Amino acid sequence: LHDALPICVEEFNTNQLATEKKTREKDELDTKIADLEQTIKDLTADLENLDAQIKEMAVQMKRAGEDREKENKEFQLVVADQRAAQKLLTAALDILKGFYEKAAALVQEGQAPPPGFKEYKKNENSGGVMGMIQTIINDAKTMESEIIRAEEDAQKAYEDFVKDSNASVQEKTKSQTNKIEERAKAEEDLNQATQDKENALLELEQLSNYNAELHQSCDFIMKNFEIRQTARDEEIDALKQAKAILSGAKFSDFLQMS
């Protein structure tokens, strides 16, 4: 019994320390698991958001390409109309120039001018018909130049948009790849932490079972040790009293000793 007591005390202390250490480890794993689960949740949300952004940018580029194609077709039609108008008006102007030059030559030769020549001469200073036609031709050329500049600006804006969009898609795709790797690592860590927690719980259960076994084995020993220790103390007190009586100690001293 006396030899078993130190073993029981040591085993109880060892069991308690191991239980406290394993409990702290389990609590730390709980925190780690919660953090990893939140990280995985956040990364999943980020990946879904990036995927939606990439798809939306693809839609926007497709629409921009369709709009650009439509605008370019309209540009070509408008330019073609302006050039056709200029061609027709230039041809008409050339005809009128020829007509009036011929009429002017007849006048110089003393012949009668064709009908309308006098009206032309009358309006010559204010521009006349030929002047109006030339103005229309000039306006058409100006409009053509403006339309061409607008088309060039629109084309450049479209190309810049596509360039920027592709760069953004590339950046987001790279971010996706990084986040997928991060999530895979977090999932791996989560699986390991979950396994570690299961092991910790198993060890805590084993420690608890062993603690119960210790109580079954040691409670009787420790209880009886206390009883025997009390009896031993009483025996020592009795011996002291007997020794005092035998040595002739005064009764008052004996009372003080007891």
mmCIF file of C-alpha atoms in Angstrom:
data_model
loop_
_atom_site.group_PDB
_atom_site.id
_atom_site.type_symbol
_atom_site.label_atom_id
_atom_site.label_comp_id
_atom_site.label_asym_id
_atom_site.label_seq_id
_atom_site.Cartn_x
_atom_site.Cartn_y
_atom_site.Cartn_z
ATOM 1 C CA LEU A 1 0.000 0.000 0.000
ATOM 2 C CA HIS A 2 2.775 2.427 0.909
ATOM 3 C CA ASP A 3 4.682 1.724 -2.312
ATOM 4 C CA ALA A 4 1.556 2.045 -4.518
ATOM 5 C CA LEU A 5 0.633 5.525 -3.263
ATOM 6 C CA PRO A 6 3.428 7.472 -5.019
ATOM 7 C CA ILE A 7 2.655 5.637 -8.240
ATOM 8 C CA CYS A 8 -1.025 6.608 -8.002
ATOM 9 C CA VAL A 9 -0.193 10.240 -7.279
ATOM 10 C CA GLU A 10 2.287 10.373 -10.147
ATOM 11 C CA GLU A 11 -0.165 8.740 -12.550
ATOM 12 C CA PHE A 12 -2.959 11.136 -11.549
ATOM 13 C CA ASN A 13 -0.645 14.136 -12.085
ATOM 14 C CA THR A 14 0.592 12.804 -15.416
ATOM 15 C CA ASN A 15 -2.959 12.126 -16.557
ATOM 16 C CA GLN A 16 -4.097 15.612 -15.556
ATOM 17 C CA LEU A 17 -1.202 17.350 -17.326
ATOM 18 C CA ALA A 18 -1.704 15.273 -20.472
ATOM 19 C CA THR A 19 -5.447 15.997 -20.423
ATOM 20 C CA GLU A 20 -4.890 19.754 -20.045
ATOM 21 C CA LYS A 21 -2.321 19.775 -22.864
ATOM 22 C CA LYS A 22 -4.541 17.763 -25.193
ATOM 23 C CA THR A 23 -7.558 19.949 -24.354
ATOM 24 C CA ARG A 24 -5.588 23.080 -25.311
ATOM 25 C CA GLU A 25 -4.535 21.357 -28.539
ATOM 26 C CA LYS A 26 -8.162 20.467 -29.294
ATOM 27 C CA ASP A 27 -9.301 24.055 -28.631
ATOM 28 C CA GLU A 28 -6.585 25.405 -30.941
ATOM 29 C CA LEU A 29 -7.706 22.964 -33.633
ATOM 30 C CA ASP A 30 -11.309 24.150 -33.212
ATOM 31 C CA THR A 31 -10.162 27.720 -33.856
ATOM 32 C CA LYS A 32 -8.009 26.649 -36.809
ATOM 33 C CA ILE A 33 -10.864 24.652 -38.339
ATOM 34 C CA ALA A 34 -13.269 27.597 -38.012
ATOM 35 C CA ASP A 35 -10.726 29.941 -39.636
ATOM 36 C CA LEU A 36 -10.076 27.516 -42.503
ATOM 37 C CA GLU A 37 -13.784 26.993 -43.117
ATOM 38 C CA GLN A 38 -14.281 30.769 -43.301
ATOM 39 C CA THR A 39 -11.279 31.102 -45.622
ATOM 40 C CA ILE A 40 -12.678 28.430 -47.945
ATOM 41 C CA LYS A 41 -16.085 30.123 -47.892
ATOM 42 C CA ASP A 42 -14.564 33.528 -48.738
ATOM 43 C CA LEU A 43 -12.382 32.078 -51.509
ATOM 44 C CA THR A 44 -15.378 30.266 -53.010
ATOM 45 C CA ALA A 45 -17.361 33.515 -53.022
ATOM 46 C CA ASP A 46 -14.419 35.347 -54.623
ATOM 47 C CA LEU A 47 -14.115 32.684 -57.329
ATOM 48 C CA GLU A 48 -17.825 32.863 -58.105
ATOM 49 C CA ASN A 49 -17.603 36.652 -58.311
ATOM 50 C CA LEU A 50 -14.555 36.516 -60.599
ATOM 51 C CA ASP A 51 -16.258 33.958 -62.825
ATOM 52 C CA ALA A 52 -19.327 36.206 -63.102
ATOM 53 C CA GLN A 53 -17.137 39.222 -63.934
ATOM 54 C CA ILE A 54 -15.230 37.332 -66.636
ATOM 55 C CA LYS A 55 -18.469 36.098 -68.216
ATOM 56 C CA GLU A 56 -19.957 39.598 -68.099
ATOM 57 C CA MET A 57 -16.853 41.085 -69.742
ATOM 58 C CA ALA A 58 -17.079 38.458 -72.486
ATOM 59 C CA VAL A 59 -20.704 39.478 -73.081
ATOM 60 C CA GLN A 60 -19.763 43.169 -73.128
ATOM 61 C CA MET A 61 -16.949 42.570 -75.646
ATOM 62 C CA LYS A 62 -19.286 40.537 -77.852
ATOM 63 C CA ARG A 63 -21.892 43.316 -77.774
ATOM 64 C CA ALA A 64 -19.247 45.959 -78.406
ATOM 65 C CA GLY A 65 -18.008 43.984 -81.409
ATOM 66 C CA GLU A 66 -21.527 43.667 -82.790
ATOM 67 C CA ASP A 67 -22.188 47.398 -82.236
ATOM 68 C CA ARG A 68 -18.865 48.287 -83.859
ATOM 69 C CA GLU A 69 -19.670 46.158 -86.896
ATOM 70 C CA LYS A 70 -23.075 47.787 -87.194
ATOM 71 C CA GLU A 71 -21.609 51.297 -86.819
ATOM 72 C CA ASN A 72 -18.959 50.546 -89.438
ATOM 73 C CA LYS A 73 -21.570 49.397 -91.940
ATOM 74 C CA GLU A 74 -23.557 52.590 -91.323
ATOM 75 C CA PHE A 75 -20.361 54.612 -91.733
ATOM 76 C CA GLN A 76 -19.608 52.980 -95.056
ATOM 77 C CA LEU A 77 -23.149 53.679 -96.295
ATOM 78 C CA VAL A 78 -23.034 57.327 -95.205
ATOM 79 C CA VAL A 79 -19.592 57.878 -96.734
ATOM 80 C CA ALA A 80 -20.713 56.172 -99.917
ATOM 81 C CA ASP A 81 -23.771 58.449 -100.056
ATOM 82 C CA GLN A 82 -21.660 61.556 -99.472
ATOM 83 C CA ARG A 83 -19.180 60.560 -102.145
ATOM 84 C CA ALA A 84 -21.958 59.677 -104.572
ATOM 85 C CA ALA A 85 -23.562 63.051 -103.945
ATOM 86 C CA GLN A 86 -20.241 64.811 -104.478
ATOM 87 C CA LYS A 87 -19.717 62.900 -107.705
ATOM 88 C CA LEU A 88 -23.158 63.763 -109.025
ATOM 89 C CA LEU A 89 -22.884 67.413 -107.991
ATOM 90 C CA THR A 90 -19.385 67.683 -109.451
ATOM 91 C CA ALA A 91 -20.648 66.228 -112.726
ATOM 92 C CA ALA A 92 -23.560 68.691 -112.711
ATOM 93 C CA LEU A 93 -21.178 71.524 -111.937
ATOM 94 C CA ASP A 94 -18.943 70.527 -114.829
ATOM 95 C CA ILE A 95 -21.946 70.467 -117.153
ATOM 96 C CA LEU A 96 -23.028 73.923 -115.999
ATOM 97 C CA LYS A 97 -19.506 75.257 -116.340
ATOM 98 C CA GLY A 98 -19.380 73.957 -119.899
ATOM 99 C CA PHE A 99 -22.785 75.412 -120.680
ATOM 100 C CA TYR A 100 -21.990 78.865 -119.354
ATOM 101 C CA GLU A 101 -18.531 78.948 -120.884
ATOM 102 C CA LYS A 102 -20.093 78.104 -124.276
ATOM 103 C CA ALA A 103 -22.765 80.751 -123.742
ATOM 104 C CA ALA A 104 -20.149 83.341 -122.802
ATOM 105 C CA ALA A 105 -18.237 82.514 -125.964
ATOM 106 C CA LEU A 106 -21.381 83.061 -128.076
ATOM 107 C CA VAL A 107 -21.917 86.466 -126.478
ATOM 108 C CA GLN A 108 -18.362 87.472 -127.243
ATOM 109 C CA GLU A 109 -18.941 86.437 -130.851
ATOM 110 C CA GLY A 110 -22.063 88.630 -130.957
ATOM 111 C CA GLN A 111 -24.536 85.806 -130.989
ATOM 112 C CA ALA A 112 -27.578 85.494 -128.773
ATOM 113 C CA PRO A 113 -26.936 83.590 -125.508
ATOM 114 C CA PRO A 114 -29.031 80.537 -124.654
ATOM 115 C CA PRO A 115 -32.036 80.940 -122.335
ATOM 116 C CA GLY A 116 -31.061 81.391 -118.692
ATOM 117 C CA PHE A 117 -27.685 82.932 -119.392
ATOM 118 C CA LYS A 118 -28.842 86.454 -118.511
ATOM 119 C CA GLU A 119 -30.226 85.185 -115.170
ATOM 120 C CA TYR A 120 -26.888 83.492 -114.505
ATOM 121 C CA LYS A 121 -24.977 86.702 -115.236
ATOM 122 C CA LYS A 122 -27.402 88.597 -113.019
ATOM 123 C CA ASN A 123 -26.749 86.223 -110.062
ATOM 124 C CA GLU A 124 -23.065 85.692 -110.776
ATOM 125 C CA ASN A 125 -21.941 88.187 -108.131
ATOM 126 C CA SER A 126 -24.061 86.515 -105.426
ATOM 127 C CA GLY A 127 -22.784 83.061 -106.222
ATOM 128 C CA GLY A 128 -25.410 81.813 -108.587
ATOM 129 C CA VAL A 129 -26.395 78.204 -109.110
ATOM 130 C CA MET A 130 -22.853 77.038 -109.655
ATOM 131 C CA GLY A 131 -21.789 78.717 -106.416
ATOM 132 C CA MET A 132 -24.560 76.963 -104.500
ATOM 133 C CA ILE A 133 -23.593 73.618 -105.977
ATOM 134 C CA GLN A 134 -19.957 74.185 -105.080
ATOM 135 C CA THR A 135 -20.978 75.055 -101.514
ATOM 136 C CA ILE A 136 -22.968 71.839 -101.269
ATOM 137 C CA ILE A 137 -19.987 69.885 -102.606
ATOM 138 C CA ASN A 138 -17.680 71.545 -100.061
ATOM 139 C CA ASP A 139 -20.141 70.806 -97.243
ATOM 140 C CA ALA A 140 -20.329 67.192 -98.369
ATOM 141 C CA LYS A 141 -16.526 66.926 -98.318
ATOM 142 C CA THR A 142 -16.414 68.458 -94.838
ATOM 143 C CA MET A 143 -19.091 66.084 -93.622
ATOM 144 C CA GLU A 144 -17.215 63.166 -95.137
ATOM 145 C CA SER A 145 -14.038 64.192 -93.301
ATOM 146 C CA GLU A 146 -15.922 64.526 -90.010
ATOM 147 C CA ILE A 147 -17.576 61.136 -90.473
ATOM 148 C CA ILE A 148 -14.190 59.540 -91.210
ATOM 149 C CA ARG A 149 -12.662 61.110 -88.071
ATOM 150 C CA ALA A 150 -15.627 59.947 -85.986
ATOM 151 C CA GLU A 151 -15.249 56.433 -87.400
ATOM 152 C CA GLU A 152 -11.522 56.417 -86.640
ATOM 153 C CA ASP A 153 -12.193 57.618 -83.072
ATOM 154 C CA ALA A 154 -14.915 54.989 -82.599
ATOM 155 C CA GLN A 155 -12.645 52.259 -83.934
ATOM 156 C CA LYS A 156 -9.795 53.314 -81.646
ATOM 157 C CA ALA A 157 -12.140 53.463 -78.654
ATOM 158 C CA TYR A 158 -13.358 49.964 -79.487
ATOM 159 C CA GLU A 159 -9.825 48.623 -79.843
ATOM 160 C CA ASP A 160 -8.824 50.239 -76.527
ATOM 161 C CA PHE A 161 -11.887 48.734 -74.870
ATOM 162 C CA VAL A 162 -11.049 45.265 -76.184
ATOM 163 C CA LYS A 163 -7.410 45.652 -75.157
ATOM 164 C CA ASP A 164 -8.315 46.793 -71.635
ATOM 165 C CA SER A 165 -10.987 44.108 -71.320
ATOM 166 C CA ASN A 166 -8.616 41.354 -72.391
ATOM 167 C CA ALA A 167 -6.012 42.602 -69.916
ATOM 168 C CA SER A 168 -8.641 42.634 -67.172
ATOM 169 C CA VAL A 169 -9.815 39.126 -68.086
ATOM 170 C CA GLN A 170 -6.212 37.921 -68.022
ATOM 171 C CA GLU A 171 -5.682 39.497 -64.600
ATOM 172 C CA LYS A 172 -8.918 38.030 -63.228
ATOM 173 C CA THR A 173 -8.092 34.613 -64.676
ATOM 174 C CA LYS A 174 -4.695 34.730 -62.953
ATOM 175 C CA SER A 175 -6.412 35.725 -59.720
ATOM 176 C CA GLN A 176 -8.776 32.775 -60.186
ATOM 177 C CA THR A 177 -5.851 30.392 -60.553
ATOM 178 C CA ASN A 178 -4.206 31.749 -57.392
ATOM 179 C CA LYS A 179 -7.428 31.532 -55.396
ATOM 180 C CA ILE A 180 -8.090 27.982 -56.600
ATOM 181 C CA GLU A 181 -4.632 27.018 -55.347
ATOM 182 C CA GLU A 182 -5.244 28.831 -52.054
ATOM 183 C CA ARG A 183 -8.576 27.061 -51.603
ATOM 184 C CA ALA A 184 -7.035 23.668 -52.398
ATOM 185 C CA LYS A 185 -4.334 24.311 -49.764
ATOM 186 C CA ALA A 186 -6.945 25.468 -47.243
ATOM 187 C CA GLU A 187 -9.050 22.352 -47.913
ATOM 188 C CA GLU A 188 -5.969 20.178 -47.430
ATOM 189 C CA ASP A 189 -5.174 21.957 -44.161
ATOM 190 C CA LEU A 190 -8.816 21.614 -43.086
ATOM 191 C CA ASN A 191 -8.774 17.864 -43.711
ATOM 192 C CA GLN A 192 -5.551 17.549 -41.699
ATOM 193 C CA ALA A 193 -6.872 19.732 -38.861
ATOM 194 C CA THR A 194 -10.108 17.723 -38.776
ATOM 195 C CA GLN A 195 -8.133 14.488 -38.577
ATOM 196 C CA ASP A 196 -5.912 15.958 -35.865
ATOM 197 C CA LYS A 197 -8.994 16.997 -33.905
ATOM 198 C CA GLU A 198 -10.453 13.485 -34.187
ATOM 199 C CA ASN A 199 -7.169 12.082 -32.914
ATOM 200 C CA ALA A 200 -7.133 14.608 -30.071
ATOM 201 C CA LEU A 201 -10.698 13.686 -29.089
ATOM 202 C CA LEU A 202 -9.769 10.009 -29.163
ATOM 203 C CA GLU A 203 -6.750 10.665 -26.926
ATOM 204 C CA LEU A 204 -8.907 12.723 -24.549
ATOM 205 C CA GLU A 205 -11.357 9.846 -24.378
ATOM 206 C CA GLN A 206 -8.500 7.448 -23.655
ATOM 207 C CA LEU A 207 -7.136 9.779 -20.975
ATOM 208 C CA SER A 208 -10.589 10.028 -19.436
ATOM 209 C CA ASN A 209 -10.969 6.251 -19.434
ATOM 210 C CA TYR A 210 -7.549 5.849 -17.879
ATOM 211 C CA ASN A 211 -8.438 8.447 -15.253
ATOM 212 C CA ALA A 212 -11.500 6.383 -14.367
ATOM 213 C CA GLU A 213 -9.331 3.278 -14.118
ATOM 214 C CA LEU A 214 -6.933 5.144 -11.840
ATOM 215 C CA HIS A 215 -9.796 6.098 -9.539
ATOM 216 C CA GLN A 216 -10.897 2.485 -9.381
ATOM 217 C CA SER A 217 -7.381 1.341 -8.586
ATOM 218 C CA CYS A 218 -6.081 4.180 -6.424
ATOM 219 C CA ASP A 219 -9.031 5.641 -4.521
ATOM 220 C CA PHE A 220 -8.994 2.708 -2.064
ATOM 221 C CA ILE A 221 -5.235 2.950 -1.639
ATOM 222 C CA MET A 222 -5.289 6.706 -1.038
ATOM 223 C CA LYS A 223 -8.257 6.491 1.320
ATOM 224 C CA ASN A 224 -6.638 3.732 3.381
ATOM 225 C CA PHE A 225 -3.350 5.614 3.336
ATOM 226 C CA GLU A 226 -5.084 8.599 4.947
ATOM 227 C CA ILE A 227 -6.658 6.332 7.551
ATOM 228 C CA ARG A 228 -3.321 4.673 8.313
ATOM 229 C CA GLN A 229 -1.584 8.064 8.378
ATOM 230 C CA THR A 230 -4.116 9.329 10.932
ATOM 231 C CA ALA A 231 -3.631 6.194 13.030
ATOM 232 C CA ARG A 232 0.138 6.563 12.787
ATOM 233 C CA ASP A 233 -0.116 10.202 13.958
ATOM 234 C CA GLU A 234 -2.220 9.069 16.913
ATOM 235 C CA GLU A 235 0.337 6.382 17.766
ATOM 236 C CA ILE A 236 3.123 8.969 17.678
ATOM 237 C CA ASP A 237 1.162 11.239 20.001
ATOM 238 C CA ALA A 238 0.597 8.324 22.399
ATOM 239 C CA LEU A 239 4.274 7.463 22.360
ATOM 240 C CA LYS A 240 5.134 11.066 23.125
ATOM 241 C CA GLN A 241 2.734 11.027 26.055
ATOM 242 C CA ALA A 242 4.130 7.748 27.389
ATOM 243 C CA LYS A 243 7.681 9.011 27.048
ATOM 244 C CA ALA A 244 6.786 12.168 28.908
ATOM 245 C CA ILE A 245 5.197 10.221 31.764
ATOM 246 C CA LEU A 246 8.142 7.872 32.011
ATOM 247 C CA SER A 247 10.609 10.772 32.046
ATOM 248 C CA GLY A 248 8.695 12.349 34.956
ATOM 249 C CA ALA A 249 7.347 15.325 33.101
ATOM 250 C CA LYS A 250 4.893 17.506 34.907
ATOM 251 C CA PHE A 251 1.233 16.881 34.165
ATOM 252 C CA SER A 252 0.850 20.483 32.946
ATOM 253 C CA ASP A 253 3.675 19.932 30.498
ATOM 254 C CA PHE A 254 1.981 16.782 29.351
ATOM 255 C CA LEU A 255 -1.223 18.715 28.732
ATOM 256 C CA GLN A 256 0.685 21.323 26.744
ATOM 257 C CA MET A 257 2.339 18.532 24.757
ATOM 258 C CA SER A 258 -0.991 16.965 23.964
#
